[in-house]
Amino acid sequence: MTIPRVLVEVERRDGGWAVEVRLPAGSGPPPVGYGVGAVTVTDVDGFPRQIPALPAGRRHQLGASAPEELVALCAGDAGAVCALLARITGRDLRAGDAELYGRWLFECLLAPAWPAILAAATRPADPGPRPGDGPAAHAVELALRWPADDLALGALVWEAMHDGEAPLVGHPRLLVALTRVVPAATPAPATIRRLPRVLFAAGSALEDAVIRPGAMFMGLMRGFDAEGLCVSRAMTNASLTELGDLCARFAPDVVHLVAHGDIAEGRAVLRLADAEEPAGFRYVDAEALTAALRQPAGMPTVVVLSACGSARPTGAAEGAELVDEARAAGRSIAAELTRRGVPVVVAMSGEVSEQASRMFTRGFVRAVQAGASVVGAAAVGRRAGLLHGDPPSRFLDWALPALFLAERVPPDLRVVDPAPAVALRRAAERLELRRAPMFIGHEAILAAAESLADPAPERCPGLVAAVAEGPIGGLGGSRLLREIGLRLLRVGHLPLLIGPFGDGGAPRDLRDLVVRVLQAAIMAADALGIAPPPLSTVGVDETCRRAAFVTPAALRGLDADSRFALLHTAVAEFAAATGPLNEHVLRRALGRDLAAFAAAAAAGLGEPFGVSSRVVVLGDEVHRWVGALRPLLTMLNRDGLGTPDRPVPVVVTASLLEDEGVVLRRLRDERAGQPGFLFPELTRMSPASAILGFQWVLLHPWQERYPQVYTAARSSSRVAIEKSLGELRGMPTAVRRELYLIANVLTFNGVFVAADDEGALRTYEERFR
């Protein structure tokens, strides 16, 4: 679906502005251009500020019934303008202020062209070869374009425009997308045809018990990662250097930065951590941020700034409109990033409320992941925030997220092709790697596990053993393995999950373990739709009758069903065979077969699979593998079950206290610190990680009995939240039940607020299908 673009071109002329509205091709002649006046007023901080006003010749268009306050605003009355802006800035709005503000901006900028825009936008959609190919009926993009250094225009929240019937972005007669087009040579990006890589970075710690909107924004985005819609990395207390290093290594398509917005020496800045500074942070302007974001292949496609005021210029508030050098210094961070090479920037014109932030984020990200244009996605997110957020008569939060586009970015740009994500998510579900609710905690173990995907074989460990010094129950080890497997699958590797098992269900001996590994490999090939390779492992036991038939020649010419049937039969006969097994011969054959599965994925699938793809074996609670753990550890070396050029790493969870745990403890004592062997501790979450993580889970409903979103109320006591969530003792498994019991109690006591975001989005989607 393409949303037709209406370009609203504004430039300085005769002490004010000249406006020209260009309708889409085939929509009839554009309306005649018109002028907008400019009046300088002194704002509440004592700074001169330019604001738009209606020329005297246009004021009669307001009509005799126009409210007196609107007439005063449009006439440039300094007292009326400053009083309204003061109430908006101080979030002390009176009933009707949001509409009044929107009406003022609309009358000044768009009113003369609005009838023609409505006529063009509500015409029937042009027919196309398939449904949805033509321009969307009853939809329009209003692309506002003016010089990047016009600080007076950039300082106003044009997304709040109101035509007297409704806010434009929530209009009942048409879908309106409002974008800010930045004059820049930044080229249009190509659609991402793999899972997008998303970097979450916070310029400070996020362990505050009461989630700030920015931290909650980050938590919502982490939920989309948990759903298998992206590949993510996260960092908190990020310094500029650390941000640059991770961007260079990870090459993110989307960077979401949570930071404090500020003004320093007349420039818009963000505060990022810096241990060498006395205050613990440093100010970073757009130039420095651009240098950190730049990758060998260029800039990220999208940058999201969850920083108050990141969409607002600074010079307008300091009277710098008419000084060229000051105008350049006063541009908003968002506009500067767009000018310096980022095609798409989402930033905030002010402090956004939690509910508006949630609704905008859910609507925007889901629309992008579903393959909608970035312009359409922003319109969906904003409208969802408007219709189900704080009443528009009270606040402007729904209007504060602003979408900046470089002028070469087409309005129908699809940031993401959803097909790869859909395919991998289905495969993850078949492999039982995706489980609700979203995963939290164990950051150190996940960081250690990242090396499993290192394209350099020599840097890939052969064994990562997440071990608990005591009982393992309640620590979330099984979920941890699934999370590692899901992350590996999304970056192009084949995770084979062995377990979890009930009492008596764990592998009994080496043969049983090898059978389960082969069965998991065949199931992974089936789930991903790749042609399974021959199995040399079954030939290690000479009593296995089927072994001679599982060869390249035997599989050649068979259809997929026949190939899988033959392999399953061979593995079943190997399981029933009784011949002796030589561990060294078995290891070489198994490693060769697993490497062949990885090669088949690289040959038969597109990105993210490739020459660096490898199989990773995930073993759950291996201390229960009595009879199988010792021979497994005997076969492992620095390359896991593989070879130096094709490693097959193994990841396990275990208690060092129970059953065969003493065997793994001995190995840890012998191998800890040696290349290829990692033994991170599996333990409870730290208090800071648990407080934040539990609240992130509560942002994502995951069962019919838990359909609501729980967030901290504005008046919440941090101490009360920390004390209540502290009762869960940092146990990750508490997210399945106990967390919601506490959330309900906190809601009853007014500490938390419950909301049905999913129901609101469904209502929105049905209403505007």
Tab-separated table of N, CA, C and O in Angstrom, residues 645-705:
chain	number	residue	atom	x	y	z
A	645	ASP	N	38.538	-26.000	11.921
A	645	ASP	CA	37.939	-25.184	10.871
A	645	ASP	C	36.416	-25.236	10.884
A	645	ASP	O	35.754	-24.407	10.242
A	646	ARG	N	35.834	-26.207	11.569
A	646	ARG	CA	34.374	-26.326	11.633
A	646	ARG	C	33.989	-26.762	13.041
A	646	ARG	O	33.623	-27.907	13.293
A	647	PRO	N	34.030	-25.837	14.028
A	647	PRO	CA	33.706	-26.218	15.408
A	647	PRO	C	32.227	-26.558	15.560
A	647	PRO	O	31.375	-26.056	14.828
A	648	VAL	N	31.953	-27.438	16.515
A	648	VAL	CA	30.577	-27.758	16.909
A	648	VAL	C	30.499	-27.530	18.414
A	648	VAL	O	30.704	-28.454	19.211
A	649	PRO	N	30.261	-26.290	18.855
A	649	PRO	CA	30.280	-26.000	20.287
A	649	PRO	C	29.106	-26.640	21.016
A	649	PRO	O	28.058	-26.945	20.430
A	650	VAL	N	29.292	-26.814	22.314
A	650	VAL	CA	28.274	-27.401	23.187
A	650	VAL	C	28.013	-26.418	24.328
A	650	VAL	O	28.955	-25.891	24.933
A	651	VAL	N	26.730	-26.174	24.610
A	651	VAL	CA	26.327	-25.313	25.720
A	651	VAL	C	25.478	-26.151	26.657
A	651	VAL	O	24.534	-26.820	26.220
A	652	VAL	N	25.793	-26.110	27.953
A	652	VAL	CA	25.040	-26.919	28.905
A	652	VAL	C	24.702	-26.091	30.140
A	652	VAL	O	25.356	-25.094	30.438
A	653	THR	N	23.647	-26.518	30.830
A	653	THR	CA	23.353	-26.018	32.169
A	653	THR	C	23.482	-27.184	33.131
A	653	THR	O	23.191	-28.335	32.780
A	654	ALA	N	23.905	-26.897	34.350
A	654	ALA	CA	24.103	-27.988	35.300
A	654	ALA	C	24.238	-27.451	36.710
A	654	ALA	O	24.656	-26.311	36.930
A	655	SER	N	23.868	-28.288	37.659
A	655	SER	CA	24.171	-28.049	39.063
A	655	SER	C	25.450	-28.806	39.400
A	655	SER	O	25.588	-29.978	39.046
A	656	LEU	N	26.370	-28.139	40.068
A	656	LEU	CA	27.605	-28.810	40.477
A	656	LEU	C	27.414	-29.596	41.760
A	656	LEU	O	28.338	-30.269	42.216
A	657	LEU	N	26.189	-29.538	42.303
A	657	LEU	CA	25.910	-30.188	43.577
A	657	LEU	C	25.184	-31.514	43.395
A	657	LEU	O	25.365	-32.443	44.180
A	658	GLU	N	24.369	-31.636	42.345
A	658	GLU	CA	23.469	-32.775	42.212
A	658	GLU	C	24.016	-33.826	41.249
A	658	GLU	O	24.702	-33.510	40.275
A	659	ASP	N	23.659	-35.071	41.476
A	659	ASP	CA	23.917	-36.206	40.576
A	659	ASP	C	25.346	-36.187	40.034
A	659	ASP	O	26.284	-36.229	40.796
A	660	GLU	N	25.477	-36.080	38.699
A	660	GLU	CA	26.793	-36.135	38.062
A	660	GLU	C	27.510	-34.791	38.070
A	660	GLU	O	28.514	-34.622	37.363
A	661	GLY	N	26.993	-33.828	38.828
A	661	GLY	CA	27.602	-32.510	38.837
A	661	GLY	C	29.059	-32.523	39.237
A	661	GLY	O	29.832	-31.661	38.796
A	662	VAL	N	29.465	-33.493	40.027
A	662	VAL	CA	30.862	-33.558	40.456
A	662	VAL	C	31.792	-33.757	39.271
A	662	VAL	O	32.928	-33.277	39.265
A	663	VAL	N	31.303	-34.426	38.218
A	663	VAL	CA	32.123	-34.641	37.024
A	663	VAL	C	32.395	-33.305	36.336
A	663	VAL	O	33.526	-33.022	35.915
A	664	LEU	N	31.363	-32.479	36.224
A	664	LEU	CA	31.528	-31.179	35.584
A	664	LEU	C	32.347	-30.248	36.468
A	664	LEU	O	33.127	-29.427	35.968
A	665	ARG	N	32.215	-30.381	37.786
A	665	ARG	CA	33.024	-29.560	38.690
A	665	ARG	C	34.508	-29.871	38.491
A	665	ARG	O	35.348	-28.963	38.452
A	666	ARG	N	34.822	-31.156	38.343
A	666	ARG	CA	36.218	-31.554	38.127
A	666	ARG	C	36.744	-30.967	36.821
A	666	ARG	O	37.874	-30.482	36.742
A	667	LEU	N	35.893	-31.011	35.779
A	667	LEU	CA	36.317	-30.451	34.493
A	667	LEU	C	36.537	-28.950	34.617
A	667	LEU	O	37.494	-28.406	34.044
A	668	ARG	N	35.661	-28.275	35.344
A	668	ARG	CA	35.834	-26.839	35.518
A	668	ARG	C	37.141	-26.536	36.233
A	668	ARG	O	37.879	-25.620	35.852
A	669	ASP	N	37.438	-27.291	37.257
A	669	ASP	CA	38.678	-27.061	37.992
A	669	ASP	C	39.895	-27.265	37.095
A	669	ASP	O	40.912	-26.576	37.248
A	670	GLU	N	39.797	-28.193	36.145
A	670	GLU	CA	40.930	-28.492	35.261
A	670	GLU	C	41.032	-27.508	34.093
A	670	GLU	O	42.133	-27.163	33.658
A	671	ARG	N	39.889	-27.066	33.571
A	671	ARG	CA	39.888	-26.333	32.303
A	671	ARG	C	39.579	-24.846	32.432
A	671	ARG	O	39.725	-24.117	31.446
A	672	ALA	N	39.098	-24.392	33.575
A	672	ALA	CA	38.720	-22.984	33.717
A	672	ALA	C	39.901	-22.094	33.351
A	672	ALA	O	41.026	-22.302	33.824
A	673	GLY	N	39.647	-21.123	32.500
A	673	GLY	CA	40.695	-20.206	32.072
A	673	GLY	C	41.434	-20.652	30.835
A	673	GLY	O	42.169	-19.859	30.232
A	674	GLN	N	41.257	-21.895	30.418
A	674	GLN	CA	41.910	-22.367	29.198
A	674	GLN	C	41.096	-21.958	27.978
A	674	GLN	O	39.868	-21.877	28.035
A	675	PRO	N	41.754	-21.724	26.839
A	675	PRO	CA	41.017	-21.334	25.631
A	675	PRO	C	39.974	-22.376	25.246
A	675	PRO	O	40.237	-23.579	25.282
A	676	GLY	N	38.795	-21.904	24.910
A	676	GLY	CA	37.749	-22.801	24.423
A	676	GLY	C	36.804	-23.315	25.487
A	676	GLY	O	35.832	-24.001	25.157
A	677	PHE	N	37.036	-22.990	26.768
A	677	PHE	CA	36.195	-23.505	27.848
A	677	PHE	C	35.735	-22.334	28.726
A	677	PHE	O	36.551	-21.622	29.312
A	678	LEU	N	34.416	-22.143	28.813
A	678	LEU	CA	33.838	-21.065	29.610
A	678	LEU	C	32.877	-21.663	30.629
A	678	LEU	O	32.077	-22.543	30.297
A	679	PHE	N	32.948	-21.146	31.866
A	679	PHE	CA	32.105	-21.669	32.944
A	679	PHE	C	31.416	-20.521	33.686
A	679	PHE	O	31.657	-20.292	34.875
A	680	PRO	N	30.528	-19.767	33.029
A	680	PRO	CA	29.817	-18.691	33.735
A	680	PRO	C	28.878	-19.262	34.790
A	680	PRO	O	28.338	-20.363	34.634
A	681	GLU	N	28.693	-18.506	35.872
A	681	GLU	CA	27.859	-18.992	36.972
A	681	GLU	C	26.384	-18.738	36.687
A	681	GLU	O	25.989	-17.653	36.280
A	682	LEU	N	25.579	-19.766	36.907
A	682	LEU	CA	24.125	-19.671	36.780
A	682	LEU	C	23.574	-19.377	38.174
A	682	LEU	O	23.646	-20.220	39.076
A	683	THR	N	23.032	-18.177	38.345
A	683	THR	CA	22.591	-17.764	39.671
A	683	THR	C	21.352	-16.883	39.546
A	683	THR	O	20.818	-16.698	38.450
A	684	ARG	N	20.888	-16.349	40.646
A	684	ARG	CA	19.748	-15.448	40.619
A	684	ARG	C	20.135	-14.123	39.969
A	684	ARG	O	21.312	-13.763	39.898
A	685	MET	N	19.119	-13.394	39.512
A	685	MET	CA	19.373	-12.078	38.944
A	685	MET	C	19.789	-11.109	40.042
A	685	MET	O	19.333	-11.204	41.183
A	686	SER	N	20.628	-10.167	39.679
A	686	SER	CA	20.983	-9.114	40.627
A	686	SER	C	19.740	-8.269	40.912
A	686	SER	O	18.815	-8.221	40.094
A	687	PRO	N	19.685	-7.591	42.046
A	687	PRO	CA	18.500	-6.762	42.338
A	687	PRO	C	18.200	-5.746	41.235
A	687	PRO	O	17.046	-5.567	40.849
A	688	ALA	N	19.233	-5.084	40.712
A	688	ALA	CA	18.995	-4.081	39.668
A	688	ALA	C	18.440	-4.721	38.411
A	688	ALA	O	17.482	-4.230	37.800
A	689	SER	N	19.036	-5.835	37.993
A	689	SER	CA	18.569	-6.525	36.794
A	689	SER	C	17.154	-7.052	36.984
A	689	SER	O	16.324	-6.996	36.065
A	690	ALA	N	16.854	-7.546	38.165
A	690	ALA	CA	15.525	-8.110	38.426
A	690	ALA	C	14.456	-7.029	38.435
A	690	ALA	O	13.379	-7.196	37.841
A	691	ILE	N	14.723	-5.889	39.083
A	691	ILE	CA	13.728	-4.812	39.157
A	691	ILE	C	13.350	-4.357	37.757
A	691	ILE	O	12.176	-4.217	37.415
A	692	LEU	N	14.349	-4.126	36.913
A	692	LEU	CA	14.074	-3.665	35.557
A	692	LEU	C	13.462	-4.776	34.720
A	692	LEU	O	12.474	-4.575	34.000
A	693	GLY	N	14.028	-5.972	34.818
A	693	GLY	CA	13.561	-7.073	33.991
A	693	GLY	C	12.127	-7.476	34.279
A	693	GLY	O	11.342	-7.724	33.357
A	694	PHE	N	11.763	-7.554	35.549
A	694	PHE	CA	10.386	-7.907	35.897
A	694	PHE	C	9.401	-6.878	35.328
A	694	PHE	O	8.326	-7.224	34.847
A	695	GLN	N	9.767	-5.608	35.398
A	695	GLN	CA	8.865	-4.582	34.879
A	695	GLN	C	8.776	-4.666	33.356
A	695	GLN	O	7.720	-4.410	32.776
A	696	TRP	N	9.856	-5.035	32.698
A	696	TRP	CA	9.802	-5.218	31.244
A	696	TRP	C	8.861	-6.357	30.874
A	696	TRP	O	8.114	-6.277	29.900
A	697	VAL	N	8.901	-7.451	31.642
A	697	VAL	CA	7.983	-8.560	31.373
A	697	VAL	C	6.539	-8.093	31.496
A	697	VAL	O	5.669	-8.471	30.699
A	698	LEU	N	6.264	-7.269	32.486
A	698	LEU	CA	4.899	-6.806	32.712
A	698	LEU	C	4.393	-5.897	31.593
A	698	LEU	O	3.205	-5.612	31.510
A	699	LEU	N	5.279	-5.460	30.719
A	699	LEU	CA	4.866	-4.677	29.558
A	699	LEU	C	4.342	-5.545	28.426
A	699	LEU	O	3.823	-5.027	27.439
A	700	HIS	N	4.468	-6.877	28.554
A	700	HIS	CA	4.156	-7.776	27.445
A	700	HIS	C	3.191	-8.864	27.891
A	700	HIS	O	3.598	-9.876	28.464
A	701	PRO	N	1.881	-8.679	27.658
A	701	PRO	CA	0.911	-9.742	28.000
A	701	PRO	C	1.230	-11.000	27.229
A	701	PRO	O	1.603	-10.947	26.060
A	702	TRP	N	1.067	-12.166	27.884
A	702	TRP	CA	1.501	-13.401	27.212
A	702	TRP	C	0.529	-14.557	27.386
A	702	TRP	O	0.735	-15.623	26.818
A	703	GLN	N	-0.513	-14.402	28.124
A	703	GLN	CA	-1.516	-15.459	28.262
A	703	GLN	C	-2.880	-14.802	28.382
A	703	GLN	O	-2.993	-13.626	28.738
A	704	GLU	N	-3.916	-15.571	28.102
A	704	GLU	CA	-5.263	-15.019	28.244
A	704	GLU	C	-5.539	-14.577	29.673
A	704	GLU	O	-6.258	-13.607	29.913
A	705	ARG	N	-4.960	-15.263	30.635
A	705	ARG	CA	-5.212	-14.877	32.027
A	705	ARG	C	-4.340	-13.699	32.451
A	705	ARG	O	-4.539	-13.127	33.508
